[in-house]
Amino acid sequence: MRGLVIKNTGSWYLVRTDEGQEVECKIKGNFRLKGIRSTNPVAVGDYVQIVLNTEGTAFITEIEDRKNYIIRRASNLSKQSHIIAANLDQSLLVVTVNYPETTTVFIDRFLASAEAYRVPVKLVFNKTDRYSDEETSYLEALCHLYETIGYACFKVSARTGEGVDVLREELKGRVTLFSGHSGVGKSTLINALLPGVAARTGEISSVHNKGMHTTTFSEMFPVPGEGYLIDTPGIKGFGTFDMEQEEIGHYFPEIFRTSADCRYGNCTHRHEPGCAVRQAVEQHLISESRYASYLNMLEDKQEGKYRSGY
Ligand SMILES: Nc1nc2c(ncn2[C@@H]2O[C@H](COP(=O)(O)OP(=O)(O)OP(=O)(O)O)[C@@H](O)[C@H]2O)c(=O)[nH]1
Ligand SMILES: [Mg+2]
Ligand SMILES: [Zn+2]
């Protein structure tokens, strides 16, 4: 029997069969992603074959080839990876300029990783009801920056409903991954977008101005008509998993376009003479914050470490 993995709670997987039945499943056999050690061989969004047993549960016996997937390092020191979700049409990165703060380094690392996995990303700026004038101006400046590069931006408030109808249109007929720091309001937004769904939400800590990791497992919710929305646990960092140093510039669209004019083909845009990217930064054609994020990603390649802070 064929089905879709809609939830992953540690050792159990909830599978919705093509007939619409929901079955709790375990894994049988040894699934390996070519050469990559993963903490979860099967991910939300995977299409699988299952074999029912007499207790009404089932074994997952086969995974269909994935169209794509988003993966990250399981933890700071770990060599293992964690597949966040598979078979995505797009990813929405939920961002807040405050409560909690999302830095441009975090945004840019996420965007670059999604480019590497060929998953289109859009940015959703949430909690517009809560910002000061200064924070609102900063948010406007960020939207302008990312729209100029080519990333669509949406301004919403899950609390007041502002912008939610416009965002709902983006979900129709697509499998969409929701990502972002803990506490930015992913689950609250899902509840606003899909009435009838009850995603669990939590407060942000008043002491640390950070989320409390309320959502602990990825889960797919059906979008009326067609499509799915995937709620995920908040992420702290996004390691540059399986990305080569020379590749990083390819995943910053404006840096990649400009690099065609660098004197050297293998220019890393740091200190090489005739670097068109550095010149564009000086002329404010490429934003300093984007260039800083690029350097930040290059650096952790050089140091060979994963930066938990991003
Ligand atoms: N003012 C305001 N608060 C919001 C908004 N959206 C969410 N919140 C609040 O932010 C807090 C965190 O919301 P969640 O939806 O649990 O955040 P999350 O991103 O799912 O967090 P994790 O599951 O931990 O990753 C809750 O107290 C929400 O009520 C918003 O648009 N405006
Ligand atoms: Mg949540
Ligand atoms: Zn260069």
Short mmCIF file of C-alpha atoms and ligand atoms in Angstrom, two decimals:
data_model
loop_
_atom_site.label_atom_id
_atom_site.label_comp_id
_atom_site.label_asym_id
_atom_site.label_seq_id
_atom_site.Cartn_x
_atom_site.Cartn_y
_atom_site.Cartn_z
CA MET A 1 0.00 0.00 0.00
CA ARG A 2 1.26 3.46 -0.88
CA GLY A 3 1.11 6.46 1.42
CA LEU A 4 2.51 9.85 2.40
CA VAL A 5 4.47 10.37 5.63
CA ILE A 6 2.61 13.24 7.35
CA LYS A 7 4.21 13.14 10.79
CA ASN A 8 7.39 11.84 12.34
CA THR A 9 7.53 11.44 16.11
CA GLY A 10 10.84 9.76 16.79
CA SER A 11 10.43 6.09 16.11
CA TRP A 12 6.87 6.31 14.75
CA TYR A 13 5.77 7.66 11.42
CA LEU A 14 2.19 8.61 10.67
CA VAL A 15 1.34 7.67 7.08
CA ARG A 16 -1.74 8.76 5.15
CA THR A 17 -2.50 6.09 2.56
CA ASP A 18 -3.71 6.92 -0.94
CA GLU A 19 -7.11 5.71 0.25
CA GLY A 20 -7.09 8.39 2.97
CA GLN A 21 -6.53 6.14 5.99
CA GLU A 22 -3.98 7.20 8.67
CA VAL A 23 -1.67 4.41 9.86
CA GLU A 24 1.10 4.44 12.47
CA CYS A 25 4.20 2.87 10.99
CA LYS A 26 7.67 1.75 11.91
CA ILE A 27 10.62 1.19 9.66
CA LYS A 28 11.65 -2.21 8.49
CA GLY A 29 15.05 -2.74 6.99
CA ASN A 30 17.92 -0.42 6.52
CA PHE A 31 17.34 2.79 4.62
CA ARG A 32 20.38 4.85 3.78
CA LEU A 33 20.60 8.09 1.93
CA LYS A 34 23.57 7.60 -0.37
CA GLY A 35 26.58 8.07 1.86
CA ILE A 36 24.84 10.36 4.32
CA ARG A 37 24.22 9.29 7.87
CA SER A 38 20.82 10.55 8.83
CA THR A 39 19.01 10.45 12.15
CA ASN A 40 15.74 9.94 10.27
CA PRO A 41 15.96 7.82 7.14
CA VAL A 42 12.32 8.55 6.37
CA ALA A 43 11.06 12.14 6.47
CA VAL A 44 7.79 14.00 6.40
CA GLY A 45 6.81 14.40 2.75
CA ASP A 46 8.19 11.02 1.70
CA TYR A 47 6.03 8.68 -0.34
CA VAL A 48 6.42 5.15 1.01
CA GLN A 49 5.19 1.60 0.60
CA ILE A 50 3.74 0.08 3.74
CA VAL A 51 2.72 -3.40 4.78
CA LEU A 52 -0.08 -3.65 7.33
CA ASN A 53 0.20 -6.03 10.26
CA THR A 54 -2.50 -7.57 12.41
CA GLU A 55 -2.41 -4.86 15.13
CA GLY A 56 -3.49 -2.17 12.70
CA THR A 57 -0.04 -0.66 12.50
CA ALA A 58 2.35 -1.15 9.61
CA PHE A 59 5.95 -1.35 8.45
CA ILE A 60 7.47 1.04 5.96
CA THR A 61 9.25 -1.19 3.47
CA GLU A 62 10.22 1.19 0.70
CA ILE A 63 10.78 4.92 0.06
CA GLU A 64 10.08 6.39 -3.33
CA ASP A 65 12.81 8.55 -4.89
CA ARG A 66 12.68 12.10 -3.61
CA LYS A 67 12.19 15.10 -5.87
CA ASN A 68 14.24 17.11 -3.35
CA TYR A 69 14.75 17.46 0.39
CA ILE A 70 16.07 19.87 2.96
CA ILE A 71 18.68 18.49 5.32
CA ARG A 72 20.73 19.93 8.12
CA ARG A 73 23.32 18.76 10.57
CA ALA A 74 21.62 17.06 13.51
CA SER A 75 23.57 19.02 16.12
CA ASN A 76 26.65 21.08 16.65
CA LEU A 77 29.29 18.37 16.75
CA SER A 78 27.40 15.63 15.04
CA LYS A 79 28.40 14.14 11.72
CA GLN A 80 24.84 12.96 11.37
CA SER A 81 22.25 14.87 9.44
CA HIS A 82 18.56 15.36 9.86
CA ILE A 83 16.18 15.48 6.91
CA ILE A 84 13.68 18.20 7.68
CA ALA A 85 11.25 17.31 4.88
CA ALA A 86 11.12 15.84 1.39
CA ASN A 87 9.35 16.55 -1.91
CA LEU A 88 8.83 20.28 -1.45
CA ASP A 89 7.46 22.80 -3.92
CA GLN A 90 8.57 25.76 -1.84
CA SER A 91 9.74 26.89 1.55
CA LEU A 92 8.47 29.90 3.48
CA LEU A 93 10.99 31.28 5.93
CA VAL A 94 9.15 32.97 8.78
CA VAL A 95 11.16 35.91 10.06
CA THR A 96 10.69 38.41 12.88
CA VAL A 97 12.80 41.54 13.24
CA ASN A 98 12.16 41.29 16.99
CA TYR A 99 10.43 38.96 19.50
CA PRO A 100 12.71 37.06 18.73
CA GLU A 101 15.26 38.73 16.47
CA THR A 102 16.13 37.00 13.20
CA THR A 103 19.51 38.17 11.89
CA THR A 104 20.31 38.72 8.23
CA VAL A 105 23.09 36.15 8.60
CA PHE A 106 20.51 33.55 9.55
CA ILE A 107 18.18 34.59 6.69
CA ASP A 108 21.01 34.49 4.16
CA ARG A 109 22.32 31.13 5.32
CA PHE A 110 18.84 29.69 4.98
CA LEU A 111 18.35 31.22 1.53
CA ALA A 112 21.70 29.91 0.31
CA SER A 113 20.99 26.41 1.62
CA ALA A 114 17.58 26.37 -0.04
CA GLU A 115 19.19 27.51 -3.32
CA ALA A 116 21.60 24.60 -2.98
CA TYR A 117 18.70 22.17 -2.56
CA ARG A 118 16.76 23.89 -5.38
CA VAL A 119 13.80 24.68 -3.18
CA PRO A 120 12.26 28.10 -3.96
CA VAL A 121 12.04 30.33 -0.88
CA LYS A 122 9.80 33.23 0.02
CA LEU A 123 10.17 35.37 3.13
CA VAL A 124 7.30 35.93 5.55
CA PHE A 125 7.79 38.77 8.02
CA ASN A 126 5.47 38.02 10.94
CA LYS A 127 4.33 40.01 13.99
CA THR A 128 3.88 43.30 12.10
CA ASP A 129 1.41 44.28 14.86
CA ARG A 130 4.20 44.37 17.42
CA TYR A 131 6.91 46.54 15.95
CA SER A 132 8.01 50.06 16.83
CA ASP A 133 8.35 52.65 14.04
CA GLU A 134 12.04 51.96 13.92
CA GLU A 135 11.54 48.19 13.64
CA THR A 136 8.92 48.74 10.94
CA SER A 137 11.34 50.85 8.89
CA TYR A 138 13.98 48.16 9.26
CA LEU A 139 11.48 45.55 8.10
CA GLU A 140 10.64 47.69 5.04
CA ALA A 141 14.33 47.98 4.24
CA LEU A 142 14.78 44.19 4.48
CA CYS A 143 11.78 43.57 2.19
CA HIS A 144 13.23 46.00 -0.31
CA LEU A 145 16.62 44.29 -0.16
CA TYR A 146 15.31 40.76 -0.64
CA GLU A 147 12.76 41.70 -3.30
CA THR A 148 15.50 43.39 -5.30
CA ILE A 149 17.50 40.15 -5.22
CA GLY A 150 14.42 38.20 -6.36
CA TYR A 151 12.86 36.76 -3.21
CA ALA A 152 9.17 37.49 -2.70
CA CYS A 153 8.35 39.01 0.70
CA PHE A 154 5.11 38.98 2.64
CA LYS A 155 4.27 41.08 5.67
CA VAL A 156 1.79 39.44 8.01
CA SER A 157 0.44 39.34 11.52
CA ALA A 158 -0.82 35.95 12.59
CA ARG A 159 -2.40 37.75 15.54
CA THR A 160 -4.47 40.38 13.71
CA GLY A 161 -4.84 38.45 10.44
CA GLU A 162 -3.16 41.20 8.40
CA GLY A 163 -1.74 39.77 5.16
CA VAL A 164 -2.92 36.24 5.92
CA ASP A 165 -5.37 36.02 2.99
CA VAL A 166 -2.67 37.03 0.51
CA LEU A 167 -0.30 34.42 1.94
CA ARG A 168 -2.98 31.71 1.81
CA GLU A 169 -3.07 32.09 -1.99
CA GLU A 170 0.58 31.05 -2.11
CA LEU A 171 -0.21 27.67 -0.56
CA LYS A 172 -2.77 26.46 -3.08
CA GLY A 173 -1.77 23.26 -4.84
CA ARG A 174 1.72 23.24 -3.34
CA VAL A 175 3.70 21.42 -0.69
CA THR A 176 5.12 24.21 1.47
CA LEU A 177 7.66 23.98 4.26
CA PHE A 178 7.46 26.50 7.11
CA SER A 179 10.82 27.25 8.72
CA GLY A 180 12.31 29.79 11.09
CA HIS A 181 13.54 30.33 14.63
CA SER A 182 11.54 29.06 17.56
CA GLY A 183 8.93 31.62 18.62
CA VAL A 184 8.56 33.50 15.31
CA GLY A 185 4.97 32.24 15.06
CA LYS A 186 5.05 29.40 12.55
CA SER A 187 2.40 27.34 14.31
CA THR A 188 0.24 30.40 15.09
CA LEU A 189 0.41 31.37 11.43
CA ILE A 190 -0.55 27.87 10.32
CA ASN A 191 -3.61 28.05 12.56
CA ALA A 192 -4.53 31.40 10.98
CA LEU A 193 -3.95 30.12 7.44
CA LEU A 194 -5.77 26.82 7.85
CA PRO A 195 -8.80 27.22 10.09
CA GLY A 196 -9.72 23.89 11.63
CA VAL A 197 -6.12 22.82 12.01
CA ALA A 198 -4.84 22.91 15.58
CA ALA A 199 -1.10 23.31 15.59
CA ARG A 200 0.30 23.67 19.10
CA THR A 201 1.72 27.09 19.95
CA GLY A 202 3.73 28.46 22.88
CA GLU A 203 4.82 31.72 24.43
CA ILE A 204 8.23 33.23 23.92
CA SER A 205 10.34 33.60 27.03
CA SER A 206 10.11 37.11 28.48
CA VAL A 207 13.58 36.72 29.94
CA HIS A 208 15.45 35.63 26.82
CA ASN A 209 13.08 36.97 24.14
CA LYS A 210 13.35 33.53 22.51
CA GLY A 211 10.91 30.76 21.64
CA MET A 212 10.55 27.68 23.83
CA HIS A 213 10.64 25.03 21.08
CA THR A 214 6.95 24.22 21.30
CA THR A 215 6.77 22.27 18.07
CA THR A 216 9.02 19.25 18.48
CA PHE A 217 8.25 17.18 15.37
CA SER A 218 7.53 18.05 11.76
CA GLU A 219 3.94 17.63 10.71
CA MET A 220 2.05 18.10 7.42
CA PHE A 221 -1.37 19.73 7.33
CA PRO A 222 -3.59 19.46 4.25
CA VAL A 223 -4.38 22.70 2.41
CA PRO A 224 -8.03 22.86 1.29
CA GLY A 225 -8.26 21.88 -2.38
CA GLU A 226 -4.77 20.58 -2.88
CA GLY A 227 -1.41 20.92 -1.18
CA TYR A 228 0.19 20.59 2.22
CA LEU A 229 1.74 22.90 4.75
CA ILE A 230 4.55 21.50 6.89
CA ASP A 231 5.08 22.85 10.41
CA THR A 232 8.61 22.25 11.71
CA PRO A 233 10.42 22.74 15.01
CA GLY A 234 12.22 26.06 15.30
CA ILE A 235 15.82 25.98 14.05
CA LYS A 236 18.77 27.69 15.70
CA GLY A 237 21.31 27.17 13.01
CA PHE A 238 21.75 26.03 9.49
CA GLY A 239 25.11 24.42 8.84
CA THR A 240 26.56 24.52 5.36
CA PHE A 241 26.02 20.83 4.94
CA ASP A 242 27.71 19.26 1.91
CA MET A 243 28.50 22.61 0.32
CA GLU A 244 31.94 23.27 -1.20
CA GLN A 245 33.71 26.57 -0.59
CA GLU A 246 33.77 27.47 -4.30
CA GLU A 247 30.05 26.79 -4.51
CA ILE A 248 28.88 29.20 -1.84
CA GLY A 249 28.90 32.23 -4.14
CA HIS A 250 26.62 30.38 -6.55
CA TYR A 251 23.88 30.37 -3.95
CA PHE A 252 23.82 34.15 -3.53
CA PRO A 253 22.06 35.10 -6.79
CA GLU A 254 23.36 38.70 -6.98
CA ILE A 255 26.93 37.63 -6.11
CA PHE A 256 26.76 34.88 -8.69
CA ARG A 257 25.55 37.29 -11.42
CA THR A 258 28.26 39.82 -10.60
CA SER A 259 31.05 37.23 -10.35
CA ALA A 260 30.98 36.81 -14.13
CA ASP A 261 32.97 40.08 -14.24
CA CYS A 262 35.67 39.06 -11.74
CA ARG A 263 39.14 38.83 -13.26
CA TYR A 264 39.69 35.26 -12.05
CA GLY A 265 37.26 32.45 -12.66
CA ASN A 266 37.89 30.94 -9.23
CA CYS A 267 37.65 34.29 -7.40
CA THR A 268 36.45 33.92 -3.82
CA HIS A 269 35.64 37.66 -3.66
CA ARG A 270 37.87 38.39 -0.70
CA HIS A 271 41.25 39.84 -1.64
CA GLU A 272 41.75 38.90 -5.29
CA PRO A 273 42.60 41.79 -7.62
CA GLY A 274 39.92 42.71 -10.17
CA CYS A 275 37.07 41.36 -8.05
CA ALA A 276 33.77 42.68 -9.41
CA VAL A 277 31.85 41.56 -6.32
CA ARG A 278 33.92 43.63 -3.90
CA GLN A 279 33.64 46.58 -6.22
CA ALA A 280 29.84 46.16 -6.34
CA VAL A 281 29.74 46.11 -2.53
CA GLU A 282 31.75 49.35 -2.41
CA GLN A 283 29.33 50.92 -4.88
CA HIS A 284 26.37 49.71 -2.79
CA LEU A 285 25.08 47.55 -5.65
CA ILE A 286 25.46 44.49 -3.45
CA SER A 287 24.37 44.93 0.15
CA GLU A 288 27.01 44.84 2.85
CA SER A 289 24.89 42.53 4.97
CA ARG A 290 24.66 39.99 2.16
CA TYR A 291 28.39 40.17 1.54
CA ALA A 292 29.00 39.72 5.28
CA SER A 293 26.79 36.61 5.27
CA TYR A 294 28.70 35.25 2.31
CA LEU A 295 32.00 35.75 4.15
CA ASN A 296 30.50 34.18 7.26
CA MET A 297 29.63 31.03 5.30
CA LEU A 298 33.07 30.94 3.69
CA GLU A 299 34.69 31.25 7.09
CA ASP A 300 33.05 28.24 8.61
CA LYS A 301 34.17 26.23 5.62
CA GLN A 302 37.71 27.34 6.38
CA GLU A 303 37.43 26.59 10.04
CA GLY A 304 35.64 23.36 9.20
CA LYS A 305 33.06 23.90 11.84
CA TYR A 306 29.37 24.35 12.20
CA ARG A 307 28.22 27.62 13.76
CA SER A 308 25.47 26.90 16.17
CA GLY A 309 24.68 30.58 16.53
CA TYR A 310 23.24 30.83 13.03
N1 LIG B 1 2.19 39.92 18.60
C1 LIG B 1 2.20 38.80 17.87
N2 LIG B 1 2.49 37.63 18.47
C2 LIG B 1 2.49 36.51 17.70
C3 LIG B 1 2.21 36.54 16.31
N3 LIG B 1 2.32 35.29 15.83
C4 LIG B 1 2.65 34.50 16.87
N4 LIG B 1 2.76 35.22 18.00
C5 LIG B 1 3.10 34.74 19.34
O1 LIG B 1 4.43 34.23 19.35
C6 LIG B 1 4.55 33.13 20.26
C7 LIG B 1 5.19 31.93 19.59
O2 LIG B 1 4.32 31.44 18.58
P1 LIG B 1 4.42 29.94 17.98
O3 LIG B 1 3.42 29.88 16.87
O4 LIG B 1 4.34 28.92 19.03
O5 LIG B 1 5.90 29.97 17.39
P2 LIG B 1 6.65 28.82 16.54
O6 LIG B 1 7.42 29.52 15.46
O7 LIG B 1 5.71 27.77 16.10
O8 LIG B 1 7.69 28.26 17.63
P3 LIG B 1 8.33 26.74 17.76
O9 LIG B 1 7.23 25.77 17.62
O10 LIG B 1 8.96 26.76 19.11
O11 LIG B 1 9.35 26.66 16.67
C8 LIG B 1 3.13 32.87 20.79
O12 LIG B 1 2.99 33.52 22.04
C9 LIG B 1 2.25 33.55 19.74
O13 LIG B 1 1.00 33.97 20.27
C10 LIG B 1 1.90 37.81 15.72
O14 LIG B 1 1.63 37.96 14.53
N5 LIG B 1 1.91 38.90 16.56
MG MG B 2 5.66 25.74 16.44
ZN ZN B 3 35.37 38.21 -7.13
#
